[in-house]
mmCIF file of C-alpha atoms in Angstrom:
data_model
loop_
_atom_site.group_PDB
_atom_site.id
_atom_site.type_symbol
_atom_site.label_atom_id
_atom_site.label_comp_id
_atom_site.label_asym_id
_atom_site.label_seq_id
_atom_site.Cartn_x
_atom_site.Cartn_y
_atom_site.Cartn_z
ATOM 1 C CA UNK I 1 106.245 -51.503 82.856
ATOM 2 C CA UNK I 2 103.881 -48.736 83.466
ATOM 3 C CA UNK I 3 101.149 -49.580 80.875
ATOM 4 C CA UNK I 4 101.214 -52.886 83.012
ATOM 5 C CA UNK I 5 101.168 -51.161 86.349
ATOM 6 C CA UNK I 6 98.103 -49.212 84.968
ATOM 7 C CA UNK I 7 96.623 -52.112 84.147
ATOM 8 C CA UNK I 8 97.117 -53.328 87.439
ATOM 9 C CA UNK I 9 95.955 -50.188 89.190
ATOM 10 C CA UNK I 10 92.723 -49.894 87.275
ATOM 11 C CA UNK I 11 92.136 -53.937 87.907
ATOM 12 C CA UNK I 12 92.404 -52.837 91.832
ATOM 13 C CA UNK I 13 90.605 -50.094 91.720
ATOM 14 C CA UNK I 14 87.606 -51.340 90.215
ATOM 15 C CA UNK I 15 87.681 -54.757 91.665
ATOM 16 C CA UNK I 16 85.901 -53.658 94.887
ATOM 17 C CA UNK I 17 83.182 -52.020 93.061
ATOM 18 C CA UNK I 18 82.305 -55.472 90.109
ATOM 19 C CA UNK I 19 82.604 -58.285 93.324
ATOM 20 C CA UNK I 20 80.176 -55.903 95.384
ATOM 21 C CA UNK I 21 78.209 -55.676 92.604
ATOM 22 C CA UNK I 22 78.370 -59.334 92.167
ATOM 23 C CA UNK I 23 77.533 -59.648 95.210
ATOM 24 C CA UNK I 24 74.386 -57.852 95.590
ATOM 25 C CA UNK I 25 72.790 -59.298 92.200
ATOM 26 C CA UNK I 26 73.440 -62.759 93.712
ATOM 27 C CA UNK I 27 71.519 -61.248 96.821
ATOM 28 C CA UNK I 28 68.650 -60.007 94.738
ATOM 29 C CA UNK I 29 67.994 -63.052 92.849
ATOM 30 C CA UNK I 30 68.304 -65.248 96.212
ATOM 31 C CA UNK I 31 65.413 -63.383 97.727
ATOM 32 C CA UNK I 32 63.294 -63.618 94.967
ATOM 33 C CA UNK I 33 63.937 -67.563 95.629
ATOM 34 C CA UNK I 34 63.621 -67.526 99.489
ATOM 35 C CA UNK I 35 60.538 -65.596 99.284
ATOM 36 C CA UNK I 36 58.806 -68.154 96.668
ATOM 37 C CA UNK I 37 59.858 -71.079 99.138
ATOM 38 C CA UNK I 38 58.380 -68.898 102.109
ATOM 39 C CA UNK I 39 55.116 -68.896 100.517
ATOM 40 C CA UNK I 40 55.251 -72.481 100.447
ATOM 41 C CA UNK I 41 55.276 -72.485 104.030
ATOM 42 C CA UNK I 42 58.428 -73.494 105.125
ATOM 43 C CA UNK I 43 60.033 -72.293 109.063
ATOM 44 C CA UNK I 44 62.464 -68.792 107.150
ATOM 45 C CA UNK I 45 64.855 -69.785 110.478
ATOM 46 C CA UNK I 46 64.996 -73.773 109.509
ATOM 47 C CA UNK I 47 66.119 -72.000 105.738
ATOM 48 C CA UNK I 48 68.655 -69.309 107.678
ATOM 49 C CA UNK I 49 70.204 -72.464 109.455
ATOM 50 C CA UNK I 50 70.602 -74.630 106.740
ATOM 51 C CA UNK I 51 72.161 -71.824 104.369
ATOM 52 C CA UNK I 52 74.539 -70.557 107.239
ATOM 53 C CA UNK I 53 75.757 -74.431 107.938
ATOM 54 C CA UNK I 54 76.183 -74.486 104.015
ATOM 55 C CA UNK I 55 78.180 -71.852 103.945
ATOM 56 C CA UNK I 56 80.055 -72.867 106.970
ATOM 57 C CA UNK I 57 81.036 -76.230 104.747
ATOM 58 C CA UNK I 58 81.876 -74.394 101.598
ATOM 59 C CA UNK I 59 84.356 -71.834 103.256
ATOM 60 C CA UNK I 60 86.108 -74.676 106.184
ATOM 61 C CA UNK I 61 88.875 -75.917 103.537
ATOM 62 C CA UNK I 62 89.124 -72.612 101.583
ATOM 63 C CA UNK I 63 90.122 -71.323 105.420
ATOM 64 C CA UNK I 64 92.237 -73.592 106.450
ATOM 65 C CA UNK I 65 94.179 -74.028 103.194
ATOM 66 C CA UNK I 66 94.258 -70.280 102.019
ATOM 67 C CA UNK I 67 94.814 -68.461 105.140
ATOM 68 C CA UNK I 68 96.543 -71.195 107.711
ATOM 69 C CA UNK I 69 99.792 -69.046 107.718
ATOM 70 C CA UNK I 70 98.573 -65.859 107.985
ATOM 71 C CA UNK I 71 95.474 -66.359 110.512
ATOM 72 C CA UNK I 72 95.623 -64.566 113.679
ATOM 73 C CA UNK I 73 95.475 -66.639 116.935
ATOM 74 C CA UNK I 74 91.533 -67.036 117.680
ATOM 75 C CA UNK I 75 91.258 -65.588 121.450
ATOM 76 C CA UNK I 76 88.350 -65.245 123.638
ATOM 77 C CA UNK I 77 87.399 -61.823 122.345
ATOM 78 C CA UNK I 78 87.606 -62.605 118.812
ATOM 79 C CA UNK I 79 85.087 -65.697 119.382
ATOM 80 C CA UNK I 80 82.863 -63.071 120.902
ATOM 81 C CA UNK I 81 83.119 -60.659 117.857
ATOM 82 C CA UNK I 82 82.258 -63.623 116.023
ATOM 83 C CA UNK I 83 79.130 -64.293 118.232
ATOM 84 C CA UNK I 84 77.964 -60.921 117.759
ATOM 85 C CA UNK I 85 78.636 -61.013 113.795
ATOM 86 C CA UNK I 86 76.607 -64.075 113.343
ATOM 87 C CA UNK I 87 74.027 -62.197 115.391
ATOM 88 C CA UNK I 88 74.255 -59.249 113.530
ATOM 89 C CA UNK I 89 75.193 -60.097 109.830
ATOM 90 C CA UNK I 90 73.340 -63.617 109.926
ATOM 91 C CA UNK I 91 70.535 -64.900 112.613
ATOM 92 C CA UNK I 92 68.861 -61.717 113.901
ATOM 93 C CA UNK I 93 69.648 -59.930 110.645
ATOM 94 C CA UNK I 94 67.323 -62.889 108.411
ATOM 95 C CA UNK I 95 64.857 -63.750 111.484
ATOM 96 C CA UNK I 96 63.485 -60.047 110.902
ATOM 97 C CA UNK I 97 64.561 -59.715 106.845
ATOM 98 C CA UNK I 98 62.465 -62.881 105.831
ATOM 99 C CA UNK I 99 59.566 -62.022 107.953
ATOM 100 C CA UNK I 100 59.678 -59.058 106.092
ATOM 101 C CA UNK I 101 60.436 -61.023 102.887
ATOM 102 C CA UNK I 102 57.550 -63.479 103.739
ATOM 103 C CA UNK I 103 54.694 -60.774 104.531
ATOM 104 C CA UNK I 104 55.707 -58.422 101.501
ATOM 105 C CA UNK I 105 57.296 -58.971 98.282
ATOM 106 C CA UNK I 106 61.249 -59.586 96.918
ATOM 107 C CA UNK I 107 60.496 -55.588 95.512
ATOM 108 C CA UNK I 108 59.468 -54.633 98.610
ATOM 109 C CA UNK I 109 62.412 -55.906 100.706
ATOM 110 C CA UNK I 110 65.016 -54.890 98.502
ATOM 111 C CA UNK I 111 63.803 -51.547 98.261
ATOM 112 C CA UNK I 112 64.664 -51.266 102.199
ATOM 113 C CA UNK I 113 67.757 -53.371 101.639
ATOM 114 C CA UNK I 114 68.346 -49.958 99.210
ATOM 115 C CA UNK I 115 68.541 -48.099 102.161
ATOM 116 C CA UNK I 116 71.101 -48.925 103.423
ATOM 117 C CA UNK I 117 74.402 -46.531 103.053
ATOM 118 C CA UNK I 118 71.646 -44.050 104.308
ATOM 119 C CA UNK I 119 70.964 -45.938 107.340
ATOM 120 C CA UNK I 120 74.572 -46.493 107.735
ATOM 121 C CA UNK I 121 75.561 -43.355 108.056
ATOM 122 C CA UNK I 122 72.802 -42.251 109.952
ATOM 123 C CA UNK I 123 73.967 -45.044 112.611
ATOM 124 C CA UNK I 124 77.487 -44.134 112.073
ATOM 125 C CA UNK I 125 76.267 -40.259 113.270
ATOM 126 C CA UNK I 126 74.606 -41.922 116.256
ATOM 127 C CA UNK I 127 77.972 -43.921 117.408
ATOM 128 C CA UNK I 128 80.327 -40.827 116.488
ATOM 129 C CA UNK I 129 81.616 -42.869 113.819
ATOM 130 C CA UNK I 130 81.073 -39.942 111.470
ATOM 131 C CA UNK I 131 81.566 -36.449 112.896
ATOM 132 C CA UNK I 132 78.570 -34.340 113.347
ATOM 133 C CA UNK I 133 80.097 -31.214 112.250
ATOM 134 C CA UNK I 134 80.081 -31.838 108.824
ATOM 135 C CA UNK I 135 76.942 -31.981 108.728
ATOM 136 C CA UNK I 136 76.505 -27.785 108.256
ATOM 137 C CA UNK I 137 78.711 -28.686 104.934
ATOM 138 C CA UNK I 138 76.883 -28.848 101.568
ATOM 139 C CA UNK I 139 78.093 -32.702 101.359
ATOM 140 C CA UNK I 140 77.240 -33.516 104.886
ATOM 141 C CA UNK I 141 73.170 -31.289 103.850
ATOM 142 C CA UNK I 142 73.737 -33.333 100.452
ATOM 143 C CA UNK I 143 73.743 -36.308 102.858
ATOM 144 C CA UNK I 144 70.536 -35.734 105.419
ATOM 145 C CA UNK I 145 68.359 -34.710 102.309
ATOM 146 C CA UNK I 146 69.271 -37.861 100.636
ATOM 147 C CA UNK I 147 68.378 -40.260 103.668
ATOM 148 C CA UNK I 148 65.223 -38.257 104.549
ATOM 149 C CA UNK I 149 64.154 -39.096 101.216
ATOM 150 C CA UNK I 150 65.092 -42.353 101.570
ATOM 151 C CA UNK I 151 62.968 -42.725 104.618
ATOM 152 C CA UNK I 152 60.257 -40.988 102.644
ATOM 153 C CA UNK I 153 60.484 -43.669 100.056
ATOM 154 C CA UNK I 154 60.005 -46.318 102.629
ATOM 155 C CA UNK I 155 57.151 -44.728 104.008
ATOM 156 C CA UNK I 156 55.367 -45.075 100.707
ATOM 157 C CA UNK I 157 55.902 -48.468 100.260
ATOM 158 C CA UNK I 158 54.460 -48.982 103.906
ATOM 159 C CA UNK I 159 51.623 -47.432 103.918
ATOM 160 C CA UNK I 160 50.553 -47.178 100.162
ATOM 161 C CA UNK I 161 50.615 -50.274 98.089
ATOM 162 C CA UNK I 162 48.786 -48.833 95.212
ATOM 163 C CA UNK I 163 46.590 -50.581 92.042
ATOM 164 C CA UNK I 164 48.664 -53.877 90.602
ATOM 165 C CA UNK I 165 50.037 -52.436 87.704
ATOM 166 C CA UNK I 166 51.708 -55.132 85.862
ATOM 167 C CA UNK I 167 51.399 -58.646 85.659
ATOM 168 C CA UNK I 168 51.989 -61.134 82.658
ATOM 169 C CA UNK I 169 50.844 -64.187 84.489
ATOM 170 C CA UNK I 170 47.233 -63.922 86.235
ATOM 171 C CA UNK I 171 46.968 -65.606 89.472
ATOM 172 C CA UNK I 172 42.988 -65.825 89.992
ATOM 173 C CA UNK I 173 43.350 -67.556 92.726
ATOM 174 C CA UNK I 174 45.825 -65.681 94.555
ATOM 175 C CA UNK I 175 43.592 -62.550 93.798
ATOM 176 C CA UNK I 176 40.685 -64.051 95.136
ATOM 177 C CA UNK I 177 42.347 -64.798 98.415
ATOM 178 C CA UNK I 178 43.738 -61.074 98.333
ATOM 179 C CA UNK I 179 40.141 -60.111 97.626
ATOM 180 C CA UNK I 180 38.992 -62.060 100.639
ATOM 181 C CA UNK I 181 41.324 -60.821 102.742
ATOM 182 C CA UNK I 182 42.335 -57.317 102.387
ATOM 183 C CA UNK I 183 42.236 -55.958 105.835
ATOM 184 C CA UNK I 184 44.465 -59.162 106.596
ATOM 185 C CA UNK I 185 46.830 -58.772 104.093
ATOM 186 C CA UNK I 186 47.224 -54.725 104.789
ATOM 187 C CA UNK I 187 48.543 -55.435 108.511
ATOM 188 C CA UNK I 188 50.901 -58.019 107.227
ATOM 189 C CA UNK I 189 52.176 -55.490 104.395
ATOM 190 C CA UNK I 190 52.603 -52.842 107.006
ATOM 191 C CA UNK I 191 54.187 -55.712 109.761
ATOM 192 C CA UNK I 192 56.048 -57.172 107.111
ATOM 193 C CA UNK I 193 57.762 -53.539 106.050
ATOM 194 C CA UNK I 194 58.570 -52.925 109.673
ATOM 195 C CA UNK I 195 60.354 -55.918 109.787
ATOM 196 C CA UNK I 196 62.290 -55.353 106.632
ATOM 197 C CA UNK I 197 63.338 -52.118 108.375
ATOM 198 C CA UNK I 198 64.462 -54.180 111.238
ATOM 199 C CA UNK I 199 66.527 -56.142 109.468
ATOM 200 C CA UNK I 200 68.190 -53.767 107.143
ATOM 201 C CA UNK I 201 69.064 -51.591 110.346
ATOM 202 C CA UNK I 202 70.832 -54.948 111.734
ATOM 203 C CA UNK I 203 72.960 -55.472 108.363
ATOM 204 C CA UNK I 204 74.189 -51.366 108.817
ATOM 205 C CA UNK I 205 75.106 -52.716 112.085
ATOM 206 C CA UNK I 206 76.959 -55.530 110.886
ATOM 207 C CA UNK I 207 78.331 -53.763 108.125
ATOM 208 C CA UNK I 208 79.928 -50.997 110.576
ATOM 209 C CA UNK I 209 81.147 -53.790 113.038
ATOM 210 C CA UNK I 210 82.757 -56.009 110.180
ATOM 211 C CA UNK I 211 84.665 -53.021 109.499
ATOM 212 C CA UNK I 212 86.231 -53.222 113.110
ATOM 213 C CA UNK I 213 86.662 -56.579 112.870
ATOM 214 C CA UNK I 214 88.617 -56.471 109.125
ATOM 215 C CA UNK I 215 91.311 -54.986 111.266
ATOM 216 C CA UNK I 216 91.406 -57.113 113.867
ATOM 217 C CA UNK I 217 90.566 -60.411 112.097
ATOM 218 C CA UNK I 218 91.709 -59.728 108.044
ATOM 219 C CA UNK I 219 91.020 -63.283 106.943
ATOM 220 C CA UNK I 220 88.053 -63.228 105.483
ATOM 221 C CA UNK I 221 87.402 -66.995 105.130
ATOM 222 C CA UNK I 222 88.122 -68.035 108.496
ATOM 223 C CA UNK I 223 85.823 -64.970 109.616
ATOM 224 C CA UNK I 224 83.108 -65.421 107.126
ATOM 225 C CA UNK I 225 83.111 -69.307 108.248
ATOM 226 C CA UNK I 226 83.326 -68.566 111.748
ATOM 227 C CA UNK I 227 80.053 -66.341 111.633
ATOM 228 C CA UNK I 228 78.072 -69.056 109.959
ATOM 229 C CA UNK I 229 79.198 -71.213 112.253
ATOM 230 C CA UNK I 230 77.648 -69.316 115.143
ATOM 231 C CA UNK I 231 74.383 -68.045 113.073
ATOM 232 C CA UNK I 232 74.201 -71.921 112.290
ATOM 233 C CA UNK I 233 73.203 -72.703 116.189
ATOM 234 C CA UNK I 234 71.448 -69.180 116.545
ATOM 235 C CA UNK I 235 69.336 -69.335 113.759
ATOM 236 C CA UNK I 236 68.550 -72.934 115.014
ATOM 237 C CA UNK I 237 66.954 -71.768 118.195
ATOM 238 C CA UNK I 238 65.560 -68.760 116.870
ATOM 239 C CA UNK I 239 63.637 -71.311 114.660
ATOM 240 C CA UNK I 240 61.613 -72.590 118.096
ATOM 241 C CA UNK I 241 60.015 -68.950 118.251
ATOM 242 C CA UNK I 242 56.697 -70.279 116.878
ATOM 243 C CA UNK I 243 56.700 -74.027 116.943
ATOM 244 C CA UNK I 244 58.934 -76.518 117.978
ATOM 245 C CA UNK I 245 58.062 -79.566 115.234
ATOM 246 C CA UNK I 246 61.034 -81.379 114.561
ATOM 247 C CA UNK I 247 59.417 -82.055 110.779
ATOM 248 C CA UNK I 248 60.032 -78.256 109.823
ATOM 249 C CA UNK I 249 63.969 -79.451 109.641
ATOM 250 C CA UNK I 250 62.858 -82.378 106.848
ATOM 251 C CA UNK I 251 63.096 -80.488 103.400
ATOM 252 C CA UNK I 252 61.719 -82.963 100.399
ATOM 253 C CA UNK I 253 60.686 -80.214 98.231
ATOM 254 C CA UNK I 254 63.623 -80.033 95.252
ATOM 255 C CA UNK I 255 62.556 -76.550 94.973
ATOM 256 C CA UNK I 256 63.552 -75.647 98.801
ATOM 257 C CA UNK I 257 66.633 -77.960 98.399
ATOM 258 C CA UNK I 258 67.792 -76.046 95.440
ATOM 259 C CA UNK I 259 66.741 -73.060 97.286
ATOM 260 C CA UNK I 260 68.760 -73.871 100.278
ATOM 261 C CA UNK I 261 71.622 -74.483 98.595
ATOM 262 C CA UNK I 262 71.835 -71.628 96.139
ATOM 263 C CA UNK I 263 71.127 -69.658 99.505
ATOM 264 C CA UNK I 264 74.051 -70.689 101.132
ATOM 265 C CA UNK I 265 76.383 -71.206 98.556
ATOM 266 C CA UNK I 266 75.547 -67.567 96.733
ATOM 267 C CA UNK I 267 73.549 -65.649 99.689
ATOM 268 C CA UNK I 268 75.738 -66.214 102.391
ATOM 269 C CA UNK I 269 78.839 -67.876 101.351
ATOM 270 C CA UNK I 270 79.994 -65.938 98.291
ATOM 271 C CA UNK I 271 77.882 -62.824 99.068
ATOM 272 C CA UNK I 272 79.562 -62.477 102.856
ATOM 273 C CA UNK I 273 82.883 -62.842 101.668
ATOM 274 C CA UNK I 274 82.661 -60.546 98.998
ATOM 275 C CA UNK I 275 80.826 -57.922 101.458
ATOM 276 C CA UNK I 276 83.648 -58.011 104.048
ATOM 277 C CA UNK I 277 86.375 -57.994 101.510
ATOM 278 C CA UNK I 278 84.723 -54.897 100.102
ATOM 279 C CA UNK I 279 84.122 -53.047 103.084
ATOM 280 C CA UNK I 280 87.846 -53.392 103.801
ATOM 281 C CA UNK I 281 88.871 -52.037 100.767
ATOM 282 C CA UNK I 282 85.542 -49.466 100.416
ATOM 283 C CA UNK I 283 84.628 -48.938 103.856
ATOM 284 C CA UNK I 284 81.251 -49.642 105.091
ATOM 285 C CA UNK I 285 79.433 -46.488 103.799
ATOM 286 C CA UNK I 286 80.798 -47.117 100.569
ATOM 287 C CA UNK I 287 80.408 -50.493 100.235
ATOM 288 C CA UNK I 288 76.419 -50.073 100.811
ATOM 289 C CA UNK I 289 76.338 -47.729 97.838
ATOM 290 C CA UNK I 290 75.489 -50.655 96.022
ATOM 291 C CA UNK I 291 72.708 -52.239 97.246
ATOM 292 C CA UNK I 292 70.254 -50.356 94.744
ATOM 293 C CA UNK I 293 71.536 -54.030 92.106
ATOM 294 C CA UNK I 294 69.906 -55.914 95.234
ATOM 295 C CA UNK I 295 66.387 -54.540 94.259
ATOM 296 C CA UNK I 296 66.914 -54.687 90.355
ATOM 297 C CA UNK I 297 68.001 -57.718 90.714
ATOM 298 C CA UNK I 298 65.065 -59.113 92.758
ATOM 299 C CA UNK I 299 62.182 -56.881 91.108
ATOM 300 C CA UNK I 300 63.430 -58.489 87.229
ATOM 301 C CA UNK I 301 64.526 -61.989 88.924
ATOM 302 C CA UNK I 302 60.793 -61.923 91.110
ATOM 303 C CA UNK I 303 58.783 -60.604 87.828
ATOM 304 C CA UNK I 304 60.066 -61.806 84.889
ATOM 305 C CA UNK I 305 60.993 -65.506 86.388
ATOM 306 C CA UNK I 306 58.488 -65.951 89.081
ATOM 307 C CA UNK I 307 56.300 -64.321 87.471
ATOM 308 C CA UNK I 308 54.929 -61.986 90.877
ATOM 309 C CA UNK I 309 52.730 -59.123 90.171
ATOM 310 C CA UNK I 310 53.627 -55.329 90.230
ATOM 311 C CA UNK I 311 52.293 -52.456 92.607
ATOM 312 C CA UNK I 312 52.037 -49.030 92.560
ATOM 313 C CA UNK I 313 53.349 -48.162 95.521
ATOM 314 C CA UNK I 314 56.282 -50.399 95.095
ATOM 315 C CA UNK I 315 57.553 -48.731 92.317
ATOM 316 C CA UNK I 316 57.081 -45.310 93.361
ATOM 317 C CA UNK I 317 58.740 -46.382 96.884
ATOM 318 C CA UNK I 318 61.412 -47.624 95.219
ATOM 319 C CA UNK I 319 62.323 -45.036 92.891
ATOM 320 C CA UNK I 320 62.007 -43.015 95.289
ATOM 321 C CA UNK I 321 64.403 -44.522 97.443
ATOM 322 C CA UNK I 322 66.961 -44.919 95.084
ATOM 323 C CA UNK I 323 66.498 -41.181 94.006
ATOM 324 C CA UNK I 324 67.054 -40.426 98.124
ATOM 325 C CA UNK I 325 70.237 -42.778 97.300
ATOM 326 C CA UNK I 326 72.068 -40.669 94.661
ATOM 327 C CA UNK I 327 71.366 -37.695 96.236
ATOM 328 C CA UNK I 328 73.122 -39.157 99.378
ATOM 329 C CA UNK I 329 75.861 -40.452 96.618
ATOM 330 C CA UNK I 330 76.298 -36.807 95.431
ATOM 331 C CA UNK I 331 77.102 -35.449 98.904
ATOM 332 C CA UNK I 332 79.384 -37.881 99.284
ATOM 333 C CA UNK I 333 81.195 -37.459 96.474
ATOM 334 C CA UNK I 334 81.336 -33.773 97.049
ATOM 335 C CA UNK I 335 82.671 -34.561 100.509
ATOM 336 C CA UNK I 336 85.309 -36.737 98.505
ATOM 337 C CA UNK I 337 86.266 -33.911 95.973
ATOM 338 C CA UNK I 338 86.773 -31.479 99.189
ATOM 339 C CA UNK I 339 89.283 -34.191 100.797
ATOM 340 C CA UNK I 340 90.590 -35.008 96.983
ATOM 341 C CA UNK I 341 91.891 -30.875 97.247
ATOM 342 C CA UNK I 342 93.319 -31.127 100.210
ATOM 343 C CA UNK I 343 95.435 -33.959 100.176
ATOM 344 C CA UNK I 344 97.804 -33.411 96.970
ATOM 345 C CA UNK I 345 99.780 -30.356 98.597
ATOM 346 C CA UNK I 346 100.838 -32.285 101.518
ATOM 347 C CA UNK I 347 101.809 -35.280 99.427
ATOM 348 C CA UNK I 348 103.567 -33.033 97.491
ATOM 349 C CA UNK I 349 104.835 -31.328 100.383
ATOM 350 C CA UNK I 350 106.337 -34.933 101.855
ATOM 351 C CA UNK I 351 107.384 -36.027 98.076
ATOM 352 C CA UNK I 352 109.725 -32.499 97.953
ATOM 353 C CA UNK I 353 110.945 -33.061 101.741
ATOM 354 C CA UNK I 354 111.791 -36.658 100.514
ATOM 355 C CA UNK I 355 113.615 -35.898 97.161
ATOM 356 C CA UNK I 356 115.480 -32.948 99.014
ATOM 357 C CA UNK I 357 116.609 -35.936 102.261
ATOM 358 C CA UNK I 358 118.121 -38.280 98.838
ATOM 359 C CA UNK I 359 119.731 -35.589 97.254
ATOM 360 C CA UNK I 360 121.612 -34.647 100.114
ATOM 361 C CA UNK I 361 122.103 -38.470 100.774
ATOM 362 C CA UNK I 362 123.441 -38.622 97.101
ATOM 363 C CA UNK I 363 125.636 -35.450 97.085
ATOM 364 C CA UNK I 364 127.481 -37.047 100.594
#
């Protein structure tokens, strides 16, 4: 019985950690796909709608048959939470990430999606979610040194792109055009980064609201569905920004069908569910941790498949970023360790008070 209760404990322990990590390959590899349909020129909002009605379809019967006894009555607030997590999670979050996708590379925008336990608990600090005190720790110092050189990472890939350093397919062609316009393409690059940043600071916000919402809403199909729902209709108006041509919504490229699909199926569908089901058992700060697979995943999945050339700058800006990563990892481990020491004596303090209540229970 206990080698099987081990088992069991080590299954849920490291659950959390392989479906994150799922998760965020399945995130990486979708990018490097959305951005090769982006350069095709396809609307990026008439691509977020499509995925989010996708996944909207996929996760309706798992919802209803899965969690019909156990979901919470849906009340006026919640439907607002929901609005706001579309917003947050979904619409707003890809109207600014696949700008930045579409202006830069898959690297490039994972390398910001990287960032983001740093930019979580930098936002956490701003909205008191994390005390400021422990800051003047050696975790909480651990912690600010790791996101400023996290920020310092994306700095480098902003403003230095660097000499293409690897490449196993020439594009002549596409170099030509680069050649042609340089200027051009530098203010995209540097646009397309700020947007990234944009949209990576709206997924820390979604990831520290779906952790309010786990509480208050802890069916993560129904929640997961709801949000696409709403990001369905938002990303559909959002998609009017630039032009209003009602042929942007007809898709007869395979390519962008597949794309689509995989999108919403892997990207939103499986990738959202596995996010808020992780955060609830991780918390959000945690649960970021893992974005680093996001940008292995794209960089191999954009290189060695789609064949997309290497800067640079993207690879020092990345490693740097992940290096800004692990040393905000280490701090919060150490902060872990601290808490780690100081919980055992009062469970063992409640463990002898509760041992000493059933023996005098038994000796009556």
């Amino acid at each position: 019985m206990s080698v099987v209760g081990g088992e069991r404990s080590v299954v849920e322990k490291w659950s959390p950690v392989m479906v994150i990590v799922g998760a965020n390959i399945a995130v990486g590899s979708v990018n490097a796909l959305v951005k090769k349909a982006l350069d095709g020129g396809v609307n990026h909002m008439v691509i977020g709608a499509y995925r989010n009605a996708i996944s909207a379809f996929i996760l309706a019967p798992l919802a209803y048959f899965l969690e019909r006894k156990i979901r919470p009555k849906i009340t006026f607030r919640l439907m607002i939470d929901h609005f706001i997590s579309g917003l947050l999670g979904a619409s707003l979050m890809q109207f600014f990430y696949m700008l930045g996708l579409l202006y830069t590379s898959a690297t490039v925008s994972g390398a910001f999606l990287s960032m983001l336990p740093a930019i979580t608990f930098a936002l956490s600090l701003i909205l008191r979610l994390d005390s400021v005190r422990t800051l003047k720790t050696k975790p909480g110092i651990l912690k600010v040194v790791g996101t400023l050189i996290c920020i310092s990472g994306a700095m480098l890939l902003t403003f230095y792109k660097g000499p293409q350093i690897a490449n196993f397919h020439s594009h002549p062609e596409a170099l030509h055009h680069h050649n042609n316009n340089d200027q051009d393409k530098a203010n995209k690059w540097i646009l397309g980064c700020l947007y990234a940043t944009i949209g990576t600071t709206l997924l820390s916000l979604w990831m520290l609201f779906q952790g309010t919402l786990n509480i208050k809403y802890p069916c993560k199909y129904s929640s997961t569905c709801l949000m696409s729902i709403f990001a369905t209709f938002q990303c559909a108006l959002l998609s009017m920004y630039k032009r209003r041509d009602a042929q942007d919504w007809v898709i007869d490229d395979r390519f962008v069908i597949f794309v689509i699909f995989y999108a919403g199926i892997m990207g939103q569908a499986v990738s959202t569910v596995a996010t808020s089901w992780s955060i609830k058992k991780l918390g959000a700060v945690f649960a970021s941790v893992f974005t680093p697979v996001t940008l292995i995943s794209a960089t191999l999945f954009d290189f060695l498949i789609l064949h997309t050339p290497l800067y640079l700058g993207s690879i020092i800006g990345s490693v740097a970023a992940i290096m800004g990563l692990y040393v905000f990892l280490w701090g919060k481990n150490k902060e872990l360790e601290i808490v780690a020491t100081l919980c055992p004596p009062i469970q063992n303090e409640d463990k002898n008070n509760t041992n000493n209540n059933n023996g005098s229970r038994l000796s009556v």
